[in-house]
Coordinates of N, CA and C in Angstrom, one line a residue:
M133 N 0.8 -1.2 0.0 CA 0.0 0.0 0.0 C 0.9 1.2 0.0
A134 N 2.0 1.2 0.7 CA 2.8 2.4 0.8 C 3.4 2.8 -0.7
G135 N 3.6 1.7 -1.4 CA 4.1 1.9 -2.8 C 2.9 2.7 -3.7
D136 N 1.6 2.2 -3.4 CA 0.5 2.9 -4.1 C 0.4 4.4 -3.7
S137 N 0.6 4.6 -2.5 CA 0.5 5.9 -2.0 C 1.6 6.8 -2.6
D138 N 2.8 6.3 -2.6 CA 3.9 7.1 -3.2 C 3.8 7.3 -4.6
G139 N 3.2 6.3 -5.3 CA 2.9 6.5 -6.8 C 1.8 7.6 -7.0
A140 N 0.8 7.6 -6.2 CA -0.2 8.6 -6.3 C 0.4 10.0 -6.1
A141 N 1.3 10.2 -5.0 CA 1.8 11.4 -4.7 C 2.8 11.8 -5.8
G142 N 3.5 11.0 -6.4 CA 4.3 11.3 -7.5 C 3.5 11.8 -8.7
A143 N 2.4 11.2 -9.0 CA 1.5 11.6 -10.1 C 1.0 12.9 -9.8
D144 N 0.6 13.2 -8.4 CA 0.0 14.5 -8.1 C 1.1 15.6 -8.3
D145 N 2.4 15.3 -7.9 CA 3.5 16.2 -8.1 C 3.7 16.6 -9.5
A146 N 3.7 15.5 -10.4 CA 3.9 15.8 -11.8 C 2.8 16.6 -12.4
A147 N 1.6 16.4 -11.9 CA 0.4 17.2 -12.4 C 0.6 18.7 -11.8
D148 N 1.1 18.9 -10.7 CA 1.3 20.2 -10.1 C 2.2 20.9 -10.9
T149 N 3.4 20.3 -11.2 CA 4.5 20.9 -11.9 C 4.1 21.2 -13.3
A150 N 3.4 20.3 -14.0 CA 2.8 20.6 -15.3 C 1.9 21.8 -15.3
A151 N 1.0 21.9 -14.2 CA 0.1 23.0 -14.1 C 0.8 24.3 -13.9
S152 N 1.8 24.3 -12.9 CA 2.6 25.5 -12.7 C 3.3 26.0 -13.9
G153 N 3.9 25.1 -14.7 CA 4.5 25.4 -16.0 C 3.7 26.0 -16.9
N154 N 2.4 25.5 -16.9 CA 1.3 26.0 -17.8 C 1.0 27.4 -17.4
N155 N 0.9 27.7 -16.1 CA 0.5 29.0 -15.5 C 1.6 29.9 -16.0
A156 N 2.8 29.5 -15.8 CA 4.1 30.3 -16.2 C 4.0 30.7 -17.7
A157 N 3.7 29.7 -18.4 CA 3.6 30.0 -20.0 C 2.5 30.9 -20.3
T158 N 1.3 30.7 -19.6 CA 0.2 31.7 -19.9 C 0.5 33.1 -19.4
A159 N 1.2 33.2 -18.2 CA 1.6 34.5 -17.7 C 2.6 35.2 -18.8
A160 N 3.5 34.4 -19.3 CA 4.5 35.0 -20.3 C 3.8 35.3 -21.6
L161 N 2.8 34.5 -22.0 CA 2.1 34.8 -23.2 C 1.3 36.1 -23.0
N162 N 0.6 36.3 -21.9 CA -0.2 37.5 -21.6 C 0.8 38.8 -21.8
L163 N 1.9 38.6 -21.1 CA 2.8 39.8 -21.1 C 3.3 40.1 -22.5
E164 N 3.6 39.0 -23.3 CA 4.0 39.2 -24.7 C 2.8 39.8 -25.6
M165 N 1.6 39.4 -25.4 CA 0.4 39.9 -26.0 C 0.3 41.4 -25.8
R166 N 0.6 41.8 -24.6 CA 0.5 43.3 -24.2 C 1.6 44.0 -24.9
R167 N 2.8 43.3 -24.9 CA 3.9 44.0 -25.6 C 3.6 44.2 -27.2
A168 N 3.1 43.2 -27.8 CA 2.7 43.3 -29.2 C 1.8 44.4 -29.4
I169 N 0.7 44.4 -28.6 CA -0.2 45.5 -28.8 C 0.4 46.9 -28.5
F170 N 1.2 47.1 -27.5 CA 2.0 48.2 -27.2 C 2.8 48.7 -28.5
E171 N 3.5 47.7 -29.1 CA 4.5 48.2 -30.1 C 3.8 48.4 -31.4
N172 N 2.6 47.7 -31.7 CA 2.0 47.7 -33.0 C 0.7 48.4 -33.2
F173 N 0.0 48.5 -32.0 CA -1.5 49.0 -32.0 C -1.8 50.0 -31.1
N174 N -0.8 50.8 -30.6 CA -1.0 51.7 -29.6 C -1.5 53.0 -30.1
D175 N -2.7 52.9 -30.7 CA -3.4 54.1 -31.3 C -4.9 53.8 -31.1
L176 N -5.6 54.8 -30.5 CA -7.0 54.6 -30.1 C -7.9 54.5 -31.2
E177 N -7.5 55.0 -32.5 CA -8.3 54.9 -33.6 C -8.2 53.7 -34.3
L178 N -7.0 52.8 -34.0 CA -6.9 51.6 -34.8 C -7.8 50.5 -34.2
R179 N -8.2 49.6 -35.1 CA -8.8 48.3 -34.6 C -7.9 47.4 -35.2
F180 N -7.8 46.2 -34.4 CA -6.9 45.1 -34.8 C -7.6 43.9 -34.4
T181 N -7.0 42.7 -34.9 CA -7.6 41.5 -34.5 C -6.7 40.7 -33.6
N182 N -7.3 39.7 -33.0 CA -6.5 38.6 -32.3 C -5.5 37.9 -33.3
D183 N -6.0 37.7 -34.5 CA -5.1 37.0 -35.5 C -3.9 37.8 -35.8
E184 N -4.0 39.2 -35.9 CA -2.9 40.0 -36.1 C -1.9 40.0 -35.0
V185 N -2.4 40.0 -33.8 CA -1.5 39.9 -32.5 C -0.8 38.6 -32.6
L186 N -1.5 37.6 -32.8 CA -0.9 36.3 -32.8 C 0.1 36.1 -34.0
G187 N -0.1 36.6 -35.0 CA 0.8 36.7 -36.2 C 2.2 37.3 -35.8
I188 N 2.0 38.5 -35.0 CA 3.2 39.2 -34.6 C 4.0 38.3 -33.7
M189 N 3.3 37.6 -32.8 CA 4.1 36.8 -31.9 C 4.6 35.6 -32.6
R190 N 4.0 35.1 -33.6 CA 4.6 33.9 -34.3 C 5.9 34.4 -35.0
K191 N 6.0 35.5 -35.6 CA 7.1 36.1 -36.2 C 8.2 36.3 -35.3
K192 N 7.9 36.7 -34.1 CA 8.9 36.9 -33.0 C 9.3 35.6 -32.4
G193 N 8.7 34.5 -32.8 CA 9.1 33.2 -32.1 C 8.5 33.0 -30.7
V194 N 7.5 33.8 -30.3 CA 7.0 33.7 -29.0 C 6.0 32.5 -28.9
V195 N 5.3 32.2 -30.0 CA 4.5 31.0 -30.1 C 4.9 30.4 -31.4
D196 N 4.6 29.0 -31.4 CA 5.0 28.3 -32.8 C 4.0 28.5 -33.8
D197 N 4.1 28.0 -35.0 CA 3.2 28.2 -36.0 C 2.0 27.4 -35.9
A198 N 2.0 26.4 -35.1 CA 0.9 25.5 -34.8 C -0.1 26.2 -33.9
C199 N 0.2 27.2 -33.2 CA -0.7 27.9 -32.3 C -1.8 28.6 -33.0
D200 N -3.0 28.4 -32.7 CA -4.2 29.0 -33.3 C -4.8 29.8 -32.3
V201 N -5.7 30.8 -32.9 CA -6.4 31.8 -32.0 C -7.3 31.0 -31.0
C202 N -7.7 29.9 -31.4 CA -8.6 29.1 -30.5 C -7.8 28.7 -29.2
D203 N -6.5 28.5 -29.4 CA -5.7 28.0 -28.2 C -5.4 29.1 -27.3
V204 N -5.5 30.4 -27.7 CA -5.2 31.5 -26.8 C -6.4 32.4 -26.6
E205 N -7.7 31.9 -26.9 CA -8.9 32.7 -26.8 C -9.1 33.2 -25.4
S206 N -8.8 32.4 -24.4 CA -9.1 32.8 -23.1 C -8.1 33.9 -22.6
D207 N -6.9 33.9 -23.3 CA -6.0 35.0 -22.9 C -6.4 36.3 -23.5
F208 N -7.1 36.3 -24.7 CA -7.6 37.5 -25.3 C -8.8 38.0 -24.5
V209 N -9.6 37.0 -24.0 CA -10.8 37.4 -23.2 C -10.2 38.1 -21.9
S210 N -9.2 37.6 -21.3 CA -8.6 38.1 -20.0 C -8.1 39.6 -20.3
L211 N -7.5 39.8 -21.5 CA -7.1 41.2 -21.8 C -8.3 42.1 -21.9
C212 N -9.5 41.7 -22.4 CA -10.7 42.4 -22.5 C -11.2 42.7 -21.1
E213 N -11.2 41.6 -20.1 CA -11.7 41.8 -18.8 C -10.8 42.7 -18.0
S214 N -9.5 42.8 -18.3 CA -8.6 43.6 -17.6 C -8.8 45.1 -17.9
G215 N -9.5 45.4 -18.9 CA -9.7 46.8 -19.3 C -8.7 47.4 -20.3
L216 N -7.8 46.5 -20.9 CA -6.8 46.9 -21.8 C -7.4 47.2 -23.2
V217 N -8.2 46.2 -23.6 CA -8.9 46.3 -24.9 C -10.3 45.9 -24.7
R218 N -11.1 46.3 -25.8 CA -12.6 45.9 -25.9 C -12.8 45.1 -27.2
N219 N -13.6 44.2 -27.1 CA -14.0 43.4 -28.3 C -15.1 44.1 -28.9
I220 N -14.8 44.7 -30.2 CA -15.8 45.5 -30.9 C -16.7 44.6 -31.8
A221 N -16.1 43.5 -32.2 CA -16.8 42.6 -33.2 C -16.1 41.3 -33.1
Q222 N -16.9 40.3 -33.5 CA -16.4 38.9 -33.6 C -17.0 38.1 -34.6
N223 N -16.2 37.4 -35.3 CA -16.7 36.5 -36.5 C -16.0 35.1 -36.3
F224 N -16.8 34.1 -35.9 CA -16.2 32.9 -35.5 C -15.1 33.0 -34.4
N225 N -13.9 32.8 -34.8 CA -12.7 32.9 -33.9 C -11.9 34.2 -33.9
T226 N -12.3 35.0 -34.9 CA -11.6 36.3 -35.0 C -12.3 37.4 -34.2
M227 N -11.5 38.0 -33.3 CA -12.0 39.1 -32.4 C -11.4 40.4 -33.0
W228 N -12.2 41.4 -33.4 CA -11.7 42.7 -33.6 C -11.7 43.5 -32.2
L229 N -10.6 44.1 -32.0 CA -10.3 44.7 -30.8 C -9.9 46.2 -30.9
R230 N -10.2 47.0 -30.0 CA -9.8 48.3 -29.9 C -9.3 48.7 -28.5
L231 N -8.4 49.6 -28.3 CA -7.9 49.9 -27.0 C -8.9 50.8 -26.3
F232 N -8.9 50.7 -25.0 CA -9.8 51.5 -24.2 C -9.0 52.9 -24.0
D233 N -7.7 52.8 -23.9 CA -6.9 54.0 -23.6 C -5.5 53.7 -24.1
A234 N -4.6 54.7 -24.3 CA -3.2 54.4 -24.7 C -2.5 53.5 -23.7
V235 N -1.6 52.8 -24.2 CA -0.8 51.8 -23.4 C 0.6 52.4 -23.0
D236 N 0.9 52.3 -21.7 CA 2.2 52.8 -21.3 C 3.2 51.7 -21.0
E237 N 4.4 51.8 -21.2 CA 5.5 50.9 -20.8 C 6.0 51.3 -19.5
M238 N 6.2 50.3 -18.6 CA 6.7 50.6 -17.3 C 7.6 49.5 -16.9
K239 N 8.5 49.7 -15.9 CA 9.2 48.7 -15.3 C 8.8 48.5 -13.8
C240 N 8.5 47.3 -13.5 CA 7.9 46.9 -12.2 C 9.2 46.9 -11.2
G241 N 9.1 47.6 -10.2 CA 10.2 47.7 -9.2 C 10.3 46.4 -8.3
A242 N 9.2 45.7 -8.2 CA 9.2 44.4 -7.4 C 9.7 43.3 -8.2
C243 N 9.4 43.1 -9.4 CA 9.7 41.8 -10.2 C 10.8 42.2 -11.3
S244 N 11.0 43.4 -11.5 CA 11.9 43.9 -12.5 C 11.5 43.6 -13.9
Q245 N 10.3 43.2 -14.2 CA 9.7 42.9 -15.5 C 9.2 44.2 -16.2
T246 N 9.5 44.3 -17.4 CA 8.8 45.5 -18.2 C 7.5 45.0 -18.6
V247 N 6.5 45.9 -18.3 CA 5.1 45.6 -18.3 C 4.5 46.7 -19.2
H248 N 3.3 46.4 -19.7 CA 2.5 47.3 -20.5 C 1.1 47.4 -20.0
L249 N 0.7 48.6 -19.5 CA -0.6 48.8 -19.1 C -1.4 49.8 -19.8
G250 N -2.6 49.6 -20.0 CA -3.4 50.7 -20.5 C -3.7 51.8 -19.4
R251 N -3.8 52.9 -19.8 CA -3.9 54.1 -18.8 C -5.2 53.9 -18.0
A252 N -6.3 53.2 -18.6 CA -7.5 53.0 -17.8 C -7.4 51.7 -16.9
E253 N -6.3 50.9 -17.0 CA -6.2 49.9 -16.1 C -5.7 50.1 -14.7
E254 N -6.0 49.2 -13.8 CA -5.4 49.4 -12.5 C -4.0 49.4 -12.5
R255 N -3.4 50.3 -11.7 CA -1.9 50.4 -11.8 C -1.2 49.4 -10.9
A256 N -1.3 48.1 -11.4 CA -0.7 47.0 -10.7 C 0.0 46.1 -11.7
C257 N 1.1 45.6 -11.4 CA 1.9 44.7 -12.2 C 1.0 43.6 -12.7
P258 N 0.9 43.4 -14.1 CA 0.0 42.3 -14.6 C 0.8 41.0 -14.6
N259 N 2.0 40.9 -14.1 CA 2.7 39.7 -14.0 C 2.2 38.9 -12.9
P260 N 1.6 37.7 -13.2 CA 1.0 36.9 -12.2 C 2.0 36.5 -11.1
G261 N 1.6 36.6 -9.8 CA 2.5 36.3 -8.7 C 3.2 37.5 -8.2
C262 N 3.1 38.7 -8.9 CA 3.6 39.9 -8.5 C 2.5 40.8 -8.1
G263 N 1.8 41.4 -9.0 CA 0.7 42.3 -8.7 C 1.1 43.6 -7.8
A264 N 2.4 43.9 -7.8 CA 2.8 45.1 -7.2 C 2.2 46.4 -7.7
P265 N 2.0 47.4 -6.9 CA 1.5 48.6 -7.4 C 2.6 49.3 -8.2
L266 N 2.2 50.0 -9.3 CA 3.1 50.6 -10.2 C 2.8 52.2 -10.0

């Protein structure tokens, strides 16, 4: 029985490690999405799509070519929920987005990460696990 218990704990540990790795990947992806929006679409008059943001990230090697907008849909929804962008239209998987306000680039004093926040967003580091006031 002790062997069974150890095996179950090992499986749980592996699942926890995979989940935390996944969370780290999601956090990095979110920060890179914000960077791509800041560098390419930081104009209140522009409308852009999730496909365009993902294409920029593919060119930079942030995501591989097999990554599809469906794979990162929840990340775009979270950007909408944060107040950075708003979804102005949608057609199947393509979301047309527009900024709520201009995006600023800042350096977080707590985690030393360069972050991008819309002026209308709460002034807190968007890096999960940090959340320090900016």
